[in-house]
CSV table of C-alpha atoms in Angstrom, one decimal:
chain,number,residue,atom,x,y,z
A,1,UNK,CA,254.8,-107.0,97.4
A,2,UNK,CA,251.9,-105.3,99.0
A,3,UNK,CA,251.8,-102.3,96.8
A,4,UNK,CA,248.9,-100.3,98.1
A,5,UNK,CA,248.7,-98.0,95.1
A,6,UNK,CA,247.3,-100.7,93.0
A,7,UNK,CA,244.3,-101.4,95.1
A,8,UNK,CA,242.6,-98.4,93.4
A,9,UNK,CA,243.3,-99.3,89.9
A,10,UNK,CA,241.5,-102.6,89.2
A,11,UNK,CA,243.5,-103.4,86.1
A,12,UNK,CA,246.8,-102.7,87.7
A,13,UNK,CA,246.3,-105.0,90.6
A,14,UNK,CA,244.9,-107.8,88.5
A,15,UNK,CA,248.0,-109.9,88.6
A,16,UNK,CA,249.2,-109.1,92.0
A,17,UNK,CA,249.3,-112.2,94.3
A,18,UNK,CA,248.9,-110.1,97.4
A,19,UNK,CA,245.8,-108.4,96.2
A,20,UNK,CA,244.3,-111.8,95.3
A,21,UNK,CA,245.0,-113.1,98.8
A,22,UNK,CA,243.7,-109.9,100.4
A,23,UNK,CA,240.4,-110.2,98.5
A,24,UNK,CA,239.9,-113.7,99.8
A,25,UNK,CA,239.3,-112.3,103.3
A,26,UNK,CA,235.7,-112.7,104.4
A,27,UNK,CA,233.3,-110.0,105.1
A,28,UNK,CA,229.9,-110.3,106.7
A,29,UNK,CA,227.0,-109.7,104.4
A,30,UNK,CA,223.2,-109.6,104.6
A,31,UNK,CA,220.8,-110.5,101.9
A,32,UNK,CA,218.7,-107.6,100.5
A,33,UNK,CA,215.9,-109.8,99.2
A,34,UNK,CA,214.4,-113.2,99.6
A,35,UNK,CA,216.4,-115.6,97.5
A,36,UNK,CA,215.9,-119.3,96.9
A,37,UNK,CA,218.2,-122.0,95.8
A,38,UNK,CA,221.3,-119.8,95.9
A,39,UNK,CA,224.4,-121.7,95.0
A,40,UNK,CA,226.8,-120.0,97.3
A,41,UNK,CA,227.9,-123.1,99.2
A,42,UNK,CA,228.0,-126.7,98.3
A,43,UNK,CA,224.2,-127.2,98.5
A,44,UNK,CA,221.7,-124.7,97.3
A,45,UNK,CA,220.3,-122.6,100.0
A,46,UNK,CA,217.4,-120.3,100.7
A,47,UNK,CA,218.0,-116.8,101.9
A,48,UNK,CA,215.4,-114.7,103.5
A,49,UNK,CA,215.9,-111.0,103.5
A,50,UNK,CA,218.4,-110.0,106.1
A,51,UNK,CA,220.0,-113.4,106.4
A,52,UNK,CA,223.7,-113.2,107.3
A,53,UNK,CA,226.5,-114.9,105.4
A,54,UNK,CA,230.3,-114.5,105.3
A,55,UNK,CA,231.6,-113.9,101.7
A,56,UNK,CA,235.1,-113.3,100.4
A,57,UNK,CA,235.6,-109.6,99.5
A,58,UNK,CA,235.8,-110.3,95.8
A,59,UNK,CA,232.4,-112.0,95.8
A,60,UNK,CA,230.9,-109.4,98.1
A,61,UNK,CA,232.0,-106.6,95.8
A,62,UNK,CA,230.4,-108.3,92.7
A,63,UNK,CA,227.2,-109.2,94.5
A,64,UNK,CA,226.7,-105.7,95.7
A,65,UNK,CA,223.3,-105.7,94.1
A,66,UNK,CA,222.0,-108.5,96.3
A,67,UNK,CA,223.8,-108.1,99.6
A,68,UNK,CA,224.4,-105.3,102.1
A,69,UNK,CA,227.8,-105.3,103.7
A,70,UNK,CA,228.9,-104.9,107.3
A,71,UNK,CA,232.1,-103.2,108.4
A,72,UNK,CA,234.4,-105.9,109.8
A,73,UNK,CA,235.1,-105.5,113.5
A,74,UNK,CA,238.7,-104.4,113.1
A,75,UNK,CA,237.7,-101.3,111.1
A,76,UNK,CA,234.6,-100.1,113.1
A,77,UNK,CA,234.4,-97.0,115.2
A,78,UNK,CA,235.3,-98.8,118.4
A,79,UNK,CA,238.5,-100.2,117.0
A,80,UNK,CA,239.3,-96.9,115.4
A,81,UNK,CA,239.2,-95.4,118.9
A,82,UNK,CA,241.9,-97.9,120.0
A,83,UNK,CA,244.0,-97.1,117.0
A,84,UNK,CA,243.7,-93.4,117.5
A,85,UNK,CA,244.7,-93.7,121.1
A,86,UNK,CA,247.8,-95.8,120.9
A,87,UNK,CA,248.7,-97.1,117.4
A,88,UNK,CA,252.1,-98.5,118.2
A,89,UNK,CA,250.6,-101.0,120.6
A,90,UNK,CA,248.1,-102.6,118.4
A,91,UNK,CA,249.0,-105.9,116.8
A,92,UNK,CA,247.9,-105.4,113.2
A,93,UNK,CA,249.2,-108.7,112.1
A,94,UNK,CA,246.6,-110.4,114.2
A,95,UNK,CA,243.8,-108.1,112.9
A,96,UNK,CA,244.2,-109.6,109.4
A,97,UNK,CA,247.7,-109.8,108.0
A,98,UNK,CA,246.8,-107.3,105.3
A,99,UNK,CA,245.2,-104.7,107.5
A,100,UNK,CA,246.0,-101.5,105.5
A,101,UNK,CA,245.5,-103.0,102.1
A,102,UNK,CA,242.1,-104.3,103.1
A,103,UNK,CA,241.2,-101.0,104.8
A,104,UNK,CA,241.9,-99.2,101.5
A,105,UNK,CA,239.8,-101.8,99.6
A,106,UNK,CA,236.9,-101.2,101.8
A,107,UNK,CA,236.7,-97.6,100.8
A,108,UNK,CA,235.8,-98.6,97.2
A,109,UNK,CA,232.3,-97.7,96.2
A,110,UNK,CA,231.5,-101.2,95.5
A,111,UNK,CA,230.7,-101.6,99.1
A,112,UNK,CA,227.5,-100.6,100.7
A,113,UNK,CA,228.0,-100.2,104.4
A,114,UNK,CA,225.2,-99.0,106.6
A,115,UNK,CA,227.5,-96.5,108.2
A,116,UNK,CA,229.2,-94.3,105.8
A,117,UNK,CA,230.6,-92.0,108.5
A,118,UNK,CA,232.5,-95.0,109.8
A,119,UNK,CA,234.4,-95.4,106.6
A,120,UNK,CA,235.2,-91.7,106.2
A,121,UNK,CA,236.6,-91.6,109.7
A,122,UNK,CA,238.4,-94.9,109.1
A,123,UNK,CA,240.4,-93.3,106.3
A,124,UNK,CA,241.5,-90.6,108.7
A,125,UNK,CA,242.3,-93.1,111.4
A,126,UNK,CA,244.3,-95.4,109.3
A,127,UNK,CA,246.2,-92.5,107.9
A,128,UNK,CA,247.2,-91.2,111.3
A,129,UNK,CA,247.9,-94.7,112.7
A,130,UNK,CA,250.1,-95.5,109.7
A,131,UNK,CA,252.0,-92.3,110.1
A,132,UNK,CA,252.8,-92.9,113.8
A,133,UNK,CA,253.6,-96.6,113.3
A,134,UNK,CA,255.9,-95.9,110.4
A,135,UNK,CA,258.0,-93.5,112.4
A,136,UNK,CA,257.9,-96.0,115.3
A,137,UNK,CA,259.1,-98.7,113.0
A,138,UNK,CA,261.9,-96.7,111.6
A,139,UNK,CA,263.0,-95.7,115.1
A,140,UNK,CA,263.1,-99.3,116.1
A,141,UNK,CA,265.1,-100.2,113.0
A,142,UNK,CA,268.2,-99.3,115.0
A,143,UNK,CA,267.3,-101.5,118.0
A,144,UNK,CA,268.6,-104.9,118.7
A,145,UNK,CA,267.3,-108.3,117.5
A,146,UNK,CA,265.1,-109.1,120.4
A,147,UNK,CA,263.3,-105.8,120.3
A,148,UNK,CA,262.9,-106.1,116.5
A,149,UNK,CA,261.3,-109.4,116.7
A,150,UNK,CA,258.8,-108.0,119.1
A,151,UNK,CA,258.0,-105.2,116.7
A,152,UNK,CA,257.8,-107.6,113.8
A,153,UNK,CA,255.1,-109.7,115.3
A,154,UNK,CA,252.8,-106.6,115.3
A,155,UNK,CA,253.3,-105.5,111.8
A,156,UNK,CA,250.8,-106.1,109.0
A,157,UNK,CA,252.1,-107.1,105.6
A,158,UNK,CA,252.5,-103.6,104.2
A,159,UNK,CA,254.6,-102.5,107.2
A,160,UNK,CA,256.8,-105.6,106.9
A,161,UNK,CA,257.6,-104.7,103.4
A,162,UNK,CA,258.4,-101.1,104.5
A,163,UNK,CA,260.7,-102.4,107.2
A,164,UNK,CA,262.6,-104.7,104.8
A,165,UNK,CA,263.1,-101.8,102.5
A,166,UNK,CA,264.3,-100.2,105.6
A,167,UNK,CA,265.9,-96.8,105.3
A,168,UNK,CA,264.2,-93.8,106.8
A,169,UNK,CA,264.1,-92.0,103.5
A,170,UNK,CA,262.2,-94.9,101.9
A,171,UNK,CA,259.9,-95.0,104.9
A,172,UNK,CA,259.1,-91.4,104.3
A,173,UNK,CA,258.4,-92.0,100.6
A,174,UNK,CA,256.1,-95.0,101.3
A,175,UNK,CA,254.3,-92.9,103.9
A,176,UNK,CA,253.7,-90.0,101.6
A,177,UNK,CA,252.4,-92.3,99.0
A,178,UNK,CA,250.1,-93.9,101.4
A,179,UNK,CA,248.9,-90.5,102.6
A,180,UNK,CA,248.0,-89.5,99.1
A,181,UNK,CA,246.0,-92.6,98.5
A,182,UNK,CA,244.1,-92.4,101.7
A,183,UNK,CA,243.3,-88.8,101.7
A,184,UNK,CA,242.0,-88.9,98.2
A,185,UNK,CA,239.8,-91.8,99.2
A,186,UNK,CA,238.7,-89.7,102.1
A,187,UNK,CA,237.7,-86.9,99.9
A,188,UNK,CA,235.9,-89.1,97.5
A,189,UNK,CA,233.8,-90.7,100.2
A,190,UNK,CA,232.8,-87.4,101.6
A,191,UNK,CA,231.6,-86.2,98.2
A,192,UNK,CA,229.5,-89.3,97.6
B,1,UNK,CA,231.9,-122.3,97.2
B,2,UNK,CA,233.4,-121.6,93.9
B,3,UNK,CA,236.8,-119.9,94.0
B,4,UNK,CA,238.1,-122.2,96.7
B,5,UNK,CA,240.3,-124.2,94.3
B,6,UNK,CA,241.8,-121.1,92.8
B,7,UNK,CA,242.4,-119.6,96.2
B,8,UNK,CA,244.3,-122.8,97.3
B,9,UNK,CA,246.4,-122.6,94.2
B,10,UNK,CA,247.4,-119.0,94.8
B,11,UNK,CA,248.0,-119.6,98.5
B,12,UNK,CA,250.4,-122.5,97.7
B,13,UNK,CA,252.4,-120.2,95.4
B,14,UNK,CA,252.5,-117.4,98.0
B,15,UNK,CA,253.6,-119.8,100.7
B,16,UNK,CA,256.6,-120.9,98.6
B,17,UNK,CA,257.9,-117.3,98.8
B,18,UNK,CA,261.2,-117.2,96.8
B,19,UNK,CA,261.3,-120.8,95.7
B,20,UNK,CA,259.4,-122.3,92.8
B,21,UNK,CA,257.0,-125.2,93.8
B,22,UNK,CA,256.1,-127.9,91.3
B,23,UNK,CA,253.7,-127.0,88.6
B,24,UNK,CA,250.3,-128.1,89.8
B,25,UNK,CA,248.8,-129.5,86.7
B,26,UNK,CA,245.9,-131.2,88.5
B,27,UNK,CA,244.8,-128.1,90.2
B,28,UNK,CA,244.9,-126.0,87.1
B,29,UNK,CA,242.9,-128.6,85.2
B,30,UNK,CA,240.3,-128.8,88.0
B,31,UNK,CA,239.9,-125.0,88.1
B,32,UNK,CA,239.4,-124.9,84.3
B,33,UNK,CA,236.8,-127.7,84.6
B,34,UNK,CA,235.0,-125.9,87.3
B,35,UNK,CA,234.9,-122.8,85.2
B,36,UNK,CA,233.5,-124.7,82.3
B,37,UNK,CA,230.8,-126.3,84.4
B,38,UNK,CA,229.8,-122.9,85.8
B,39,UNK,CA,229.7,-121.4,82.3
B,40,UNK,CA,227.5,-124.2,81.0
B,41,UNK,CA,225.1,-123.8,83.9
B,42,UNK,CA,225.0,-120.1,83.1
B,43,UNK,CA,224.3,-120.7,79.5
B,44,UNK,CA,221.3,-122.9,80.5
B,45,UNK,CA,220.0,-120.3,83.0
B,46,UNK,CA,220.3,-117.3,80.7
B,47,UNK,CA,218.1,-118.9,78.1
B,48,UNK,CA,215.5,-120.0,80.7
B,49,UNK,CA,212.1,-118.5,81.0
B,50,UNK,CA,212.8,-116.9,84.3
B,51,UNK,CA,215.7,-114.8,82.9
B,52,UNK,CA,213.8,-113.8,79.8
B,53,UNK,CA,211.0,-112.6,81.9
B,54,UNK,CA,213.4,-110.5,83.9
B,55,UNK,CA,215.2,-109.1,80.9
B,56,UNK,CA,212.0,-108.3,79.1
B,57,UNK,CA,210.4,-106.4,81.9
B,58,UNK,CA,213.6,-104.8,83.2
B,59,UNK,CA,211.9,-105.0,86.5
B,60,UNK,CA,213.2,-103.8,89.8
B,61,UNK,CA,214.5,-106.7,91.8
B,62,UNK,CA,211.8,-106.0,94.3
B,63,UNK,CA,209.0,-106.6,91.9
B,64,UNK,CA,209.9,-110.1,90.6
B,65,UNK,CA,209.4,-113.5,92.1
B,66,UNK,CA,212.1,-114.9,94.4
B,67,UNK,CA,212.6,-117.6,91.8
B,68,UNK,CA,213.4,-115.1,89.0
B,69,UNK,CA,215.5,-113.1,91.3
B,70,UNK,CA,217.5,-116.0,92.4
B,71,UNK,CA,218.1,-117.2,88.9
B,72,UNK,CA,219.6,-113.8,88.1
B,73,UNK,CA,221.6,-113.9,91.3
B,74,UNK,CA,223.0,-117.3,90.6
B,75,UNK,CA,224.0,-116.2,87.1
B,76,UNK,CA,225.9,-113.2,88.6
B,77,UNK,CA,227.4,-115.5,91.2
B,78,UNK,CA,228.7,-118.0,88.6
B,79,UNK,CA,230.0,-115.2,86.4
B,80,UNK,CA,231.9,-113.8,89.3
B,81,UNK,CA,233.3,-117.3,90.0
B,82,UNK,CA,234.5,-117.8,86.5
B,83,UNK,CA,236.2,-114.4,86.4
B,84,UNK,CA,237.9,-115.1,89.7
B,85,UNK,CA,239.2,-118.5,88.5
B,86,UNK,CA,240.5,-116.8,85.3
B,87,UNK,CA,242.2,-114.1,87.3
B,88,UNK,CA,243.9,-116.6,89.7
B,89,UNK,CA,245.0,-118.9,86.8
B,90,UNK,CA,246.6,-116.0,84.9
B,91,UNK,CA,248.2,-114.6,88.0
B,92,UNK,CA,249.6,-118.1,88.9
B,93,UNK,CA,251.2,-118.6,85.5
B,94,UNK,CA,252.6,-115.0,85.3
B,95,UNK,CA,254.1,-115.2,88.8
B,96,UNK,CA,255.8,-118.4,87.9
B,97,UNK,CA,257.3,-116.9,84.8
B,98,UNK,CA,258.5,-114.0,86.9
B,99,UNK,CA,260.2,-116.5,89.2
B,100,UNK,CA,261.8,-118.3,86.2
B,101,UNK,CA,263.3,-115.0,85.1
B,102,UNK,CA,264.6,-114.4,88.6
B,103,UNK,CA,266.3,-117.8,88.6
B,104,UNK,CA,268.1,-116.8,85.4
B,105,UNK,CA,269.3,-113.5,86.8
B,106,UNK,CA,270.3,-114.9,90.2
B,107,UNK,CA,271.5,-118.3,89.4
B,108,UNK,CA,272.9,-118.4,85.9
B,109,UNK,CA,272.0,-120.0,82.6
B,110,UNK,CA,271.8,-123.5,83.9
B,111,UNK,CA,268.7,-124.3,86.1
B,112,UNK,CA,269.5,-126.8,88.9
B,113,UNK,CA,267.9,-130.1,88.4
B,114,UNK,CA,265.6,-130.0,91.4
B,115,UNK,CA,264.1,-126.7,90.1
B,116,UNK,CA,263.9,-127.9,86.6
B,117,UNK,CA,261.7,-130.8,87.6
B,118,UNK,CA,259.2,-128.2,89.0
B,119,UNK,CA,258.6,-126.6,85.7
B,120,UNK,CA,255.9,-127.6,83.2
B,121,UNK,CA,256.9,-128.4,79.7
B,122,UNK,CA,255.9,-124.9,78.5
B,123,UNK,CA,257.8,-123.3,81.2
B,124,UNK,CA,260.9,-125.2,80.2
B,125,UNK,CA,260.5,-123.9,76.7
B,126,UNK,CA,260.0,-120.4,78.1
B,127,UNK,CA,263.1,-120.6,80.2
B,128,UNK,CA,265.1,-121.9,77.2
B,129,UNK,CA,263.9,-119.1,74.9
B,130,UNK,CA,264.4,-116.5,77.5
B,131,UNK,CA,268.0,-117.6,78.1
B,132,UNK,CA,268.6,-117.5,74.4
B,133,UNK,CA,267.3,-114.0,74.0
B,134,UNK,CA,269.2,-112.8,77.0
B,135,UNK,CA,272.4,-114.4,75.7
B,136,UNK,CA,271.9,-112.8,72.3
B,137,UNK,CA,271.5,-109.4,73.9
B,138,UNK,CA,274.5,-109.7,76.1
B,139,UNK,CA,276.7,-110.9,73.2
B,140,UNK,CA,275.7,-108.0,71.1
B,141,UNK,CA,276.7,-105.6,73.9
B,142,UNK,CA,280.3,-106.4,74.0
B,143,UNK,CA,280.1,-109.8,75.7
B,144,UNK,CA,279.2,-108.4,79.0
B,145,UNK,CA,277.4,-110.6,81.5
B,146,UNK,CA,274.6,-108.3,82.7
B,147,UNK,CA,273.6,-110.6,85.4
B,148,UNK,CA,276.9,-110.2,87.2
B,149,UNK,CA,277.5,-106.5,87.1
B,150,UNK,CA,275.6,-104.0,89.2
B,151,UNK,CA,276.0,-100.8,87.2
B,152,UNK,CA,276.6,-100.3,83.5
B,153,UNK,CA,280.4,-100.0,83.0
B,154,UNK,CA,281.8,-96.9,81.5
B,155,UNK,CA,283.9,-98.7,78.9
B,156,UNK,CA,284.3,-102.1,77.4
B,157,UNK,CA,288.1,-102.2,78.0
B,158,UNK,CA,289.6,-101.8,81.4
B,159,UNK,CA,293.1,-101.2,82.6
B,160,UNK,CA,294.2,-103.7,85.3
B,161,UNK,CA,297.3,-104.3,87.2
B,162,UNK,CA,298.5,-107.7,88.2
B,163,UNK,CA,298.6,-108.5,91.9
B,164,UNK,CA,300.4,-111.8,91.8
B,165,UNK,CA,302.8,-113.5,89.5
B,166,UNK,CA,300.8,-116.2,87.8
B,167,UNK,CA,302.5,-116.8,84.5
B,168,UNK,CA,300.5,-118.1,81.6
B,169,UNK,CA,296.7,-117.7,81.9
B,170,UNK,CA,294.1,-118.7,79.3
B,171,UNK,CA,291.3,-116.1,79.0
B,172,UNK,CA,287.7,-116.8,78.3
B,173,UNK,CA,287.9,-116.3,74.6
B,174,UNK,CA,290.9,-118.6,74.2
B,175,UNK,CA,293.8,-116.2,74.2
B,176,UNK,CA,296.8,-116.9,76.3
B,177,UNK,CA,298.3,-114.1,78.3
B,178,UNK,CA,301.3,-113.9,80.6
B,179,UNK,CA,300.6,-112.1,83.9
B,180,UNK,CA,303.5,-110.6,85.7
B,181,UNK,CA,303.2,-109.0,89.1
B,182,UNK,CA,302.9,-105.2,89.0
B,183,UNK,CA,302.6,-104.9,85.3
B,184,UNK,CA,299.6,-103.3,83.7
B,185,UNK,CA,297.3,-104.6,81.0
B,186,UNK,CA,294.5,-103.2,78.9
B,187,UNK,CA,292.0,-106.0,78.5
B,188,UNK,CA,288.3,-106.4,77.6
B,189,UNK,CA,286.1,-106.3,80.6
B,190,UNK,CA,284.5,-109.7,80.0
B,191,UNK,CA,287.9,-111.4,80.4
B,192,UNK,CA,288.9,-109.4,83.4
B,193,UNK,CA,285.9,-110.1,85.6
B,194,UNK,CA,286.7,-113.7,86.5
B,195,UNK,CA,290.3,-113.0,87.1
B,196,UNK,CA,289.5,-110.0,89.3
B,197,UNK,CA,287.1,-112.2,91.3
B,198,UNK,CA,289.9,-114.7,91.8
B,199,UNK,CA,292.1,-112.0,93.1
B,200,UNK,CA,294.7,-112.1,90.4
B,201,UNK,CA,294.1,-108.7,88.9
B,202,UNK,CA,293.1,-105.4,90.3
B,203,UNK,CA,291.2,-102.7,88.3
B,204,UNK,CA,292.9,-99.4,88.1
B,205,UNK,CA,290.4,-96.6,88.8
B,206,UNK,CA,290.8,-94.0,86.1
B,207,UNK,CA,290.8,-90.4,87.3
B,208,UNK,CA,288.7,-88.7,84.7
């Protein structure tokens, strides 16, 4: 299950399959220095400073010392605008099946994004988007099969789990939980 | 890139969702071999002159030669790969054990053959020992089958009334009992469950 609470605590999420899968997602990185014979891919490569490469999140976090990271397209300011405007319409399954979990992971201080403002705003955006979508999902829970399958195709993994759990009371719980995690990340980033 | 094998292993397990795929012995061994290779390379590099230089001077990464920098980077890279492999392997095995426990709780003490062939030898031992431990626990709690009942029962004995005239019935523990329609009996819960499921008995709700 995509339990978002465990993204924070490294030791708690260690065994979680969903977390392992989420950290396989790639993120664009730029080398900070000139590096030679780096064994990132099958053959050793040379990297000049600023050269771009796509690394999985787990690697990008560990190699924070050598690479600068770029915010993925689906979390940047432009996309946030779209989310703010009309969250129920956005197909979050397409944007990376683990949209919210990855968003939360990106707020970890192991990342060094050029634009810190982006991330702080992102927390806010994701929070509000999740709130509106959760109430939209629970409203649609009463709808017929066809409508529901249309809804389903737009949900990311976390929302799918919420929907299976299914009762409005549980939605609310999940949502409050999510709010707490995101708003605390929000505050942390602002204080950095 | 290192970590690919491990990612494949985990993805296969995740794709199987509720069922348990065959234990991928080859993949596990390959991942372990990869980790050993990485660790050997690291051991070489760490004792190399480039690294010693770096450690001695504790220099800023900007102030050293690209060669020294890269040696250090490769060392970190490989270490990250080894840890990732380790994490994936442990998660793989733990998840499978979790599924084995689920099989017991949902399916009963006997694993169907097609699932049994998907277990490794150690997993078969685990399943066997787990079943034994669970059976011991259940026996010690008044012979209740935990895996069948939803909530803890209030008492070990239950009063039932007979719905149909069945005559002689042999209970689980070997006792014979005569069931007559509309007469009441006070029996251990363990014996009652299967008969209730067959529709022969009906539990009387005590008004307490």
